Amino acid sequence: MNTSFANFPVPISANGSDAGRRNFTGFPAFWLASRQDDDLGQTTRVSVWILVAASLLFILMRIYCKLARHRMLHADDHFAIAAWLALLGSAICTNVAVDLGYGKHVWQIPREHINEMSLVGQISVTLAICSQSWSKSSFAITLLMISDGIHGKTRIFIWFAIVSMNLLFGVSAMLFWVGCTPVEKAWHPFTKGTCWGPNVIITYGIFTSAYSGILDLVLAIIPWKIIMGLQMQTKEKFGVALAMSMGVFAAASAFIKCSSLPELGGRDFPHDGVTLVIWGSAEAAVTIMAASVPMLRMLVRSVKPSQRRHRPSQNRSRRPLVETAASSKRVYYNRPRTDLVTMTGSTWTSGTR
């Protein structure tokens, strides 16, 4: 969330009266009066915290699936956790900004709150961008940790996606802090100085969001190429491939956020920019959930063995051993298939437990 107060002129009224606060917005008086009760602060607060809670649920289930199978947390898990912590920090800052007046029209916000709200907004947008970047990195690293199928040009492309996304998102976050002279005018909008036009941040933001959305789609397609070539049952193939393709929802969030970015240039951003704030948090939350779905397949797979344990005792008896015709291996018919590719947390293994 960026509070675009930096380009607003200082109120005309020297005594800080309500009239002076309204004059500097440039809106007609009759139009201001008609929208006095249009406050979106609570909508912002509730939406952001729902997204934080939903993504936390997926993170906790992801960690549980790892620890329950005595697996260590890997780099993709660490990035996912870091992304959620950044999202939490962004939500806290958004909550503080709402208490200061975010969600209301700019002429309804007390002037003494604008500096503080601007600073909190700058911190919020930085954390939200970090969350988006790290959550996308988590999913890409998960692909890199597939034991077979990721090599050569595909592996180079995934590394390129990770590095380029983090660089682009890093520059995007930095632009909110360095776009004014003096620098503090970015969060002290009534300080004398100059700032870049809002089109700089808007154009770059649209490019970054569209680029990350396209990469989300490509990373969602890569698992299909790999999994369809494995020796697995068709039903199992589609289940694994769909689980690894949840990045399409992250891409959708990125593209929707693109359509909201022009609000950064509006004169009434504290009110009109609510959509951008919500979708910025949604992109990070949805990416965290999408990156965690492949791990949660382990939870689903564990349901069937649990159900078998509760069947009558005569059904639990082990069938006799048989000798296969093709080999000398002795196989239990009711044992889990170890020749299938099974997901073990962050890695995929073939024929191992």
PDB file of C-alpha atoms in Angstrom, residues 177-297:
ATOM      1  CA  TRP A 177      11.283   5.087  -0.840  1.00  0.00           C
ATOM      2  CA  VAL A 178      13.586   6.932  -3.262  1.00  0.00           C
ATOM      3  CA  GLY A 179      11.154   8.767  -5.504  1.00  0.00           C
ATOM      4  CA  CYS A 180      11.324  12.142  -3.768  1.00  0.00           C
ATOM      5  CA  THR A 181      13.877  14.871  -3.088  1.00  0.00           C
ATOM      6  CA  PRO A 182      14.488  15.125  -0.190  1.00  0.00           C
ATOM      7  CA  VAL A 183      13.929  11.405   0.430  1.00  0.00           C
ATOM      8  CA  GLU A 184      11.783  11.919   3.555  1.00  0.00           C
ATOM      9  CA  LYS A 185       9.126  13.651   1.468  1.00  0.00           C
ATOM     10  CA  ALA A 186       8.027  10.151   0.410  1.00  0.00           C
ATOM     11  CA  TRP A 187       6.577   9.623   3.904  1.00  0.00           C
ATOM     12  CA  HIS A 188       6.322  13.290   4.983  1.00  0.00           C
ATOM     13  CA  PRO A 189       4.192  14.585   2.092  1.00  0.00           C
ATOM     14  CA  PHE A 190       3.941  18.162   3.398  1.00  0.00           C
ATOM     15  CA  THR A 191       7.737  18.559   3.336  1.00  0.00           C
ATOM     16  CA  LYS A 192       8.948  20.976   0.665  1.00  0.00           C
ATOM     17  CA  GLY A 193      10.497  19.187  -2.283  1.00  0.00           C
ATOM     18  CA  THR A 194       9.724  17.326  -5.492  1.00  0.00           C
ATOM     19  CA  CYS A 195       8.721  13.759  -6.348  1.00  0.00           C
ATOM     20  CA  TRP A 196       8.603  11.627  -9.441  1.00  0.00           C
ATOM     21  CA  GLY A 197       5.319  11.543 -11.258  1.00  0.00           C
ATOM     22  CA  PRO A 198       3.063   8.647 -10.203  1.00  0.00           C
ATOM     23  CA  ASN A 199       3.251   7.186 -13.712  1.00  0.00           C
ATOM     24  CA  VAL A 200       6.813   5.989 -13.006  1.00  0.00           C
ATOM     25  CA  ILE A 201       5.734   3.677 -10.193  1.00  0.00           C
ATOM     26  CA  ILE A 202       2.478   2.736 -11.928  1.00  0.00           C
ATOM     27  CA  THR A 203       4.159   1.716 -15.187  1.00  0.00           C
ATOM     28  CA  TYR A 204       6.920  -0.234 -13.477  1.00  0.00           C
ATOM     29  CA  GLY A 205       4.432  -1.869 -11.096  1.00  0.00           C
ATOM     30  CA  ILE A 206       2.220  -3.037 -13.969  1.00  0.00           C
ATOM     31  CA  PHE A 207       5.250  -4.453 -15.777  1.00  0.00           C
ATOM     32  CA  THR A 208       6.466  -6.295 -12.657  1.00  0.00           C
ATOM     33  CA  SER A 209       3.045  -7.725 -11.813  1.00  0.00           C
ATOM     34  CA  ALA A 210       2.396  -8.850 -15.383  1.00  0.00           C
ATOM     35  CA  TYR A 211       5.865 -10.411 -15.594  1.00  0.00           C
ATOM     36  CA  SER A 212       5.413 -12.327 -12.332  1.00  0.00           C
ATOM     37  CA  GLY A 213       1.945 -13.457 -13.433  1.00  0.00           C
ATOM     38  CA  ILE A 214       3.318 -14.849 -16.698  1.00  0.00           C
ATOM     39  CA  LEU A 215       6.079 -16.668 -14.807  1.00  0.00           C
ATOM     40  CA  ASP A 216       3.466 -18.104 -12.436  1.00  0.00           C
ATOM     41  CA  LEU A 217       1.653 -19.584 -15.436  1.00  0.00           C
ATOM     42  CA  VAL A 218       4.853 -21.018 -16.920  1.00  0.00           C
ATOM     43  CA  LEU A 219       5.901 -22.555 -13.587  1.00  0.00           C
ATOM     44  CA  ALA A 220       2.439 -24.097 -13.312  1.00  0.00           C
ATOM     45  CA  ILE A 221       2.855 -25.750 -16.728  1.00  0.00           C
ATOM     46  CA  ILE A 222       6.329 -27.209 -16.135  1.00  0.00           C
ATOM     47  CA  PRO A 223       5.143 -30.013 -13.761  1.00  0.00           C
ATOM     48  CA  TRP A 224       2.751 -31.354 -16.426  1.00  0.00           C
ATOM     49  CA  LYS A 225       5.621 -31.953 -18.829  1.00  0.00           C
ATOM     50  CA  ILE A 226       7.598 -33.787 -16.158  1.00  0.00           C
ATOM     51  CA  ILE A 227       4.841 -35.805 -14.488  1.00  0.00           C
ATOM     52  CA  MET A 228       3.201 -37.021 -17.706  1.00  0.00           C
ATOM     53  CA  GLY A 229       6.442 -38.792 -18.594  1.00  0.00           C
ATOM     54  CA  LEU A 230       6.624 -40.755 -15.344  1.00  0.00           C
ATOM     55  CA  GLN A 231       5.467 -44.332 -14.816  1.00  0.00           C
ATOM     56  CA  MET A 232       2.404 -43.611 -12.716  1.00  0.00           C
ATOM     57  CA  GLN A 233      -1.263 -44.412 -12.883  1.00  0.00           C
ATOM     58  CA  THR A 234      -3.165 -41.868 -14.983  1.00  0.00           C
ATOM     59  CA  LYS A 235      -5.332 -40.833 -12.034  1.00  0.00           C
ATOM     60  CA  GLU A 236      -2.259 -40.286  -9.902  1.00  0.00           C
ATOM     61  CA  LYS A 237      -0.580 -38.278 -12.648  1.00  0.00           C
ATOM     62  CA  PHE A 238      -3.441 -35.834 -12.941  1.00  0.00           C
ATOM     63  CA  GLY A 239      -3.736 -35.488  -9.161  1.00  0.00           C
ATOM     64  CA  VAL A 240      -0.065 -34.616  -8.745  1.00  0.00           C
ATOM     65  CA  ALA A 241      -0.027 -32.322 -11.785  1.00  0.00           C
ATOM     66  CA  LEU A 242      -3.081 -30.398 -10.617  1.00  0.00           C
ATOM     67  CA  ALA A 243      -1.594 -30.008  -7.142  1.00  0.00           C
ATOM     68  CA  MET A 244       1.571 -28.586  -8.681  1.00  0.00           C
ATOM     69  CA  SER A 245      -0.405 -26.208 -10.916  1.00  0.00           C
ATOM     70  CA  MET A 246      -2.138 -24.097  -8.285  1.00  0.00           C
ATOM     71  CA  GLY A 247       0.140 -21.260  -9.353  1.00  0.00           C
ATOM     72  CA  VAL A 248      -2.502 -20.299 -11.914  1.00  0.00           C
ATOM     73  CA  PHE A 249      -4.472 -18.718  -9.068  1.00  0.00           C
ATOM     74  CA  ALA A 250      -1.420 -16.690  -8.070  1.00  0.00           C
ATOM     75  CA  ALA A 251      -1.144 -15.548 -11.685  1.00  0.00           C
ATOM     76  CA  ALA A 252      -4.801 -14.507 -11.684  1.00  0.00           C
ATOM     77  CA  SER A 253      -4.236 -12.434  -8.532  1.00  0.00           C
ATOM     78  CA  ALA A 254      -1.220 -10.739 -10.129  1.00  0.00           C
ATOM     79  CA  PHE A 255      -3.183  -9.808 -13.253  1.00  0.00           C
ATOM     80  CA  ILE A 256      -6.112  -8.447 -11.227  1.00  0.00           C
ATOM     81  CA  LYS A 257      -3.671  -6.371  -9.178  1.00  0.00           C
ATOM     82  CA  CYS A 258      -2.351  -4.907 -12.444  1.00  0.00           C
ATOM     83  CA  SER A 259      -5.776  -3.453 -13.172  1.00  0.00           C
ATOM     84  CA  SER A 260      -5.797  -1.714  -9.763  1.00  0.00           C
ATOM     85  CA  LEU A 261      -2.334  -0.138  -9.986  1.00  0.00           C
ATOM     86  CA  PRO A 262      -3.506   3.046 -11.786  1.00  0.00           C
ATOM     87  CA  GLU A 263      -5.227   3.998  -8.505  1.00  0.00           C
ATOM     88  CA  LEU A 264      -1.754   4.977  -7.234  1.00  0.00           C
ATOM     89  CA  GLY A 265      -2.045   8.160  -9.296  1.00  0.00           C
ATOM     90  CA  GLY A 266      -5.429   9.153  -7.912  1.00  0.00           C
ATOM     91  CA  ARG A 267      -5.921  12.177  -5.655  1.00  0.00           C
ATOM     92  CA  ASP A 268      -8.075  10.113  -3.275  1.00  0.00           C
ATOM     93  CA  PHE A 269      -5.830   7.066  -2.899  1.00  0.00           C
ATOM     94  CA  PRO A 270      -6.605   6.395   0.804  1.00  0.00           C
ATOM     95  CA  HIS A 271     -10.138   5.530  -0.310  1.00  0.00           C
ATOM     96  CA  ASP A 272      -9.854   4.476  -3.946  1.00  0.00           C
ATOM     97  CA  GLY A 273      -6.673   2.457  -3.385  1.00  0.00           C
ATOM     98  CA  VAL A 274      -8.347  -0.041  -1.057  1.00  0.00           C
ATOM     99  CA  THR A 275      -8.786  -2.484  -3.948  1.00  0.00           C
ATOM    100  CA  LEU A 276      -5.057  -2.368  -4.684  1.00  0.00           C
ATOM    101  CA  VAL A 277      -4.175  -3.016  -1.036  1.00  0.00           C
ATOM    102  CA  ILE A 278      -6.512  -6.005  -0.806  1.00  0.00           C
ATOM    103  CA  TRP A 279      -5.335  -7.572  -4.057  1.00  0.00           C
ATOM    104  CA  GLY A 280      -1.696  -6.963  -3.135  1.00  0.00           C
ATOM    105  CA  SER A 281      -2.247  -9.018   0.024  1.00  0.00           C
ATOM    106  CA  ALA A 282      -4.335 -11.542  -1.915  1.00  0.00           C
ATOM    107  CA  GLU A 283      -1.535 -12.169  -4.408  1.00  0.00           C
ATOM    108  CA  ALA A 284       0.889 -13.038  -1.612  1.00  0.00           C
ATOM    109  CA  ALA A 285      -1.649 -15.123   0.349  1.00  0.00           C
ATOM    110  CA  VAL A 286      -2.851 -17.066  -2.691  1.00  0.00           C
ATOM    111  CA  THR A 287       0.741 -17.781  -3.765  1.00  0.00           C
ATOM    112  CA  ILE A 288       1.575 -19.084  -0.268  1.00  0.00           C
ATOM    113  CA  MET A 289      -1.475 -21.370  -0.381  1.00  0.00           C
ATOM    114  CA  ALA A 290      -0.735 -22.508  -3.933  1.00  0.00           C
ATOM    115  CA  ALA A 291       2.883 -23.311  -3.053  1.00  0.00           C
ATOM    116  CA  SER A 292       1.690 -25.376  -0.069  1.00  0.00           C
ATOM    117  CA  VAL A 293      -0.939 -27.467  -1.873  1.00  0.00           C
ATOM    118  CA  PRO A 294       1.556 -30.049  -3.253  1.00  0.00           C
ATOM    119  CA  MET A 295       2.722 -30.788   0.288  1.00  0.00           C
ATOM    120  CA  LEU A 296      -0.856 -31.259   1.495  1.00  0.00           C
ATOM    121  CA  ARG A 297      -1.391 -34.193  -0.865  1.00  0.00           C
TER     122      ARG A 297
END
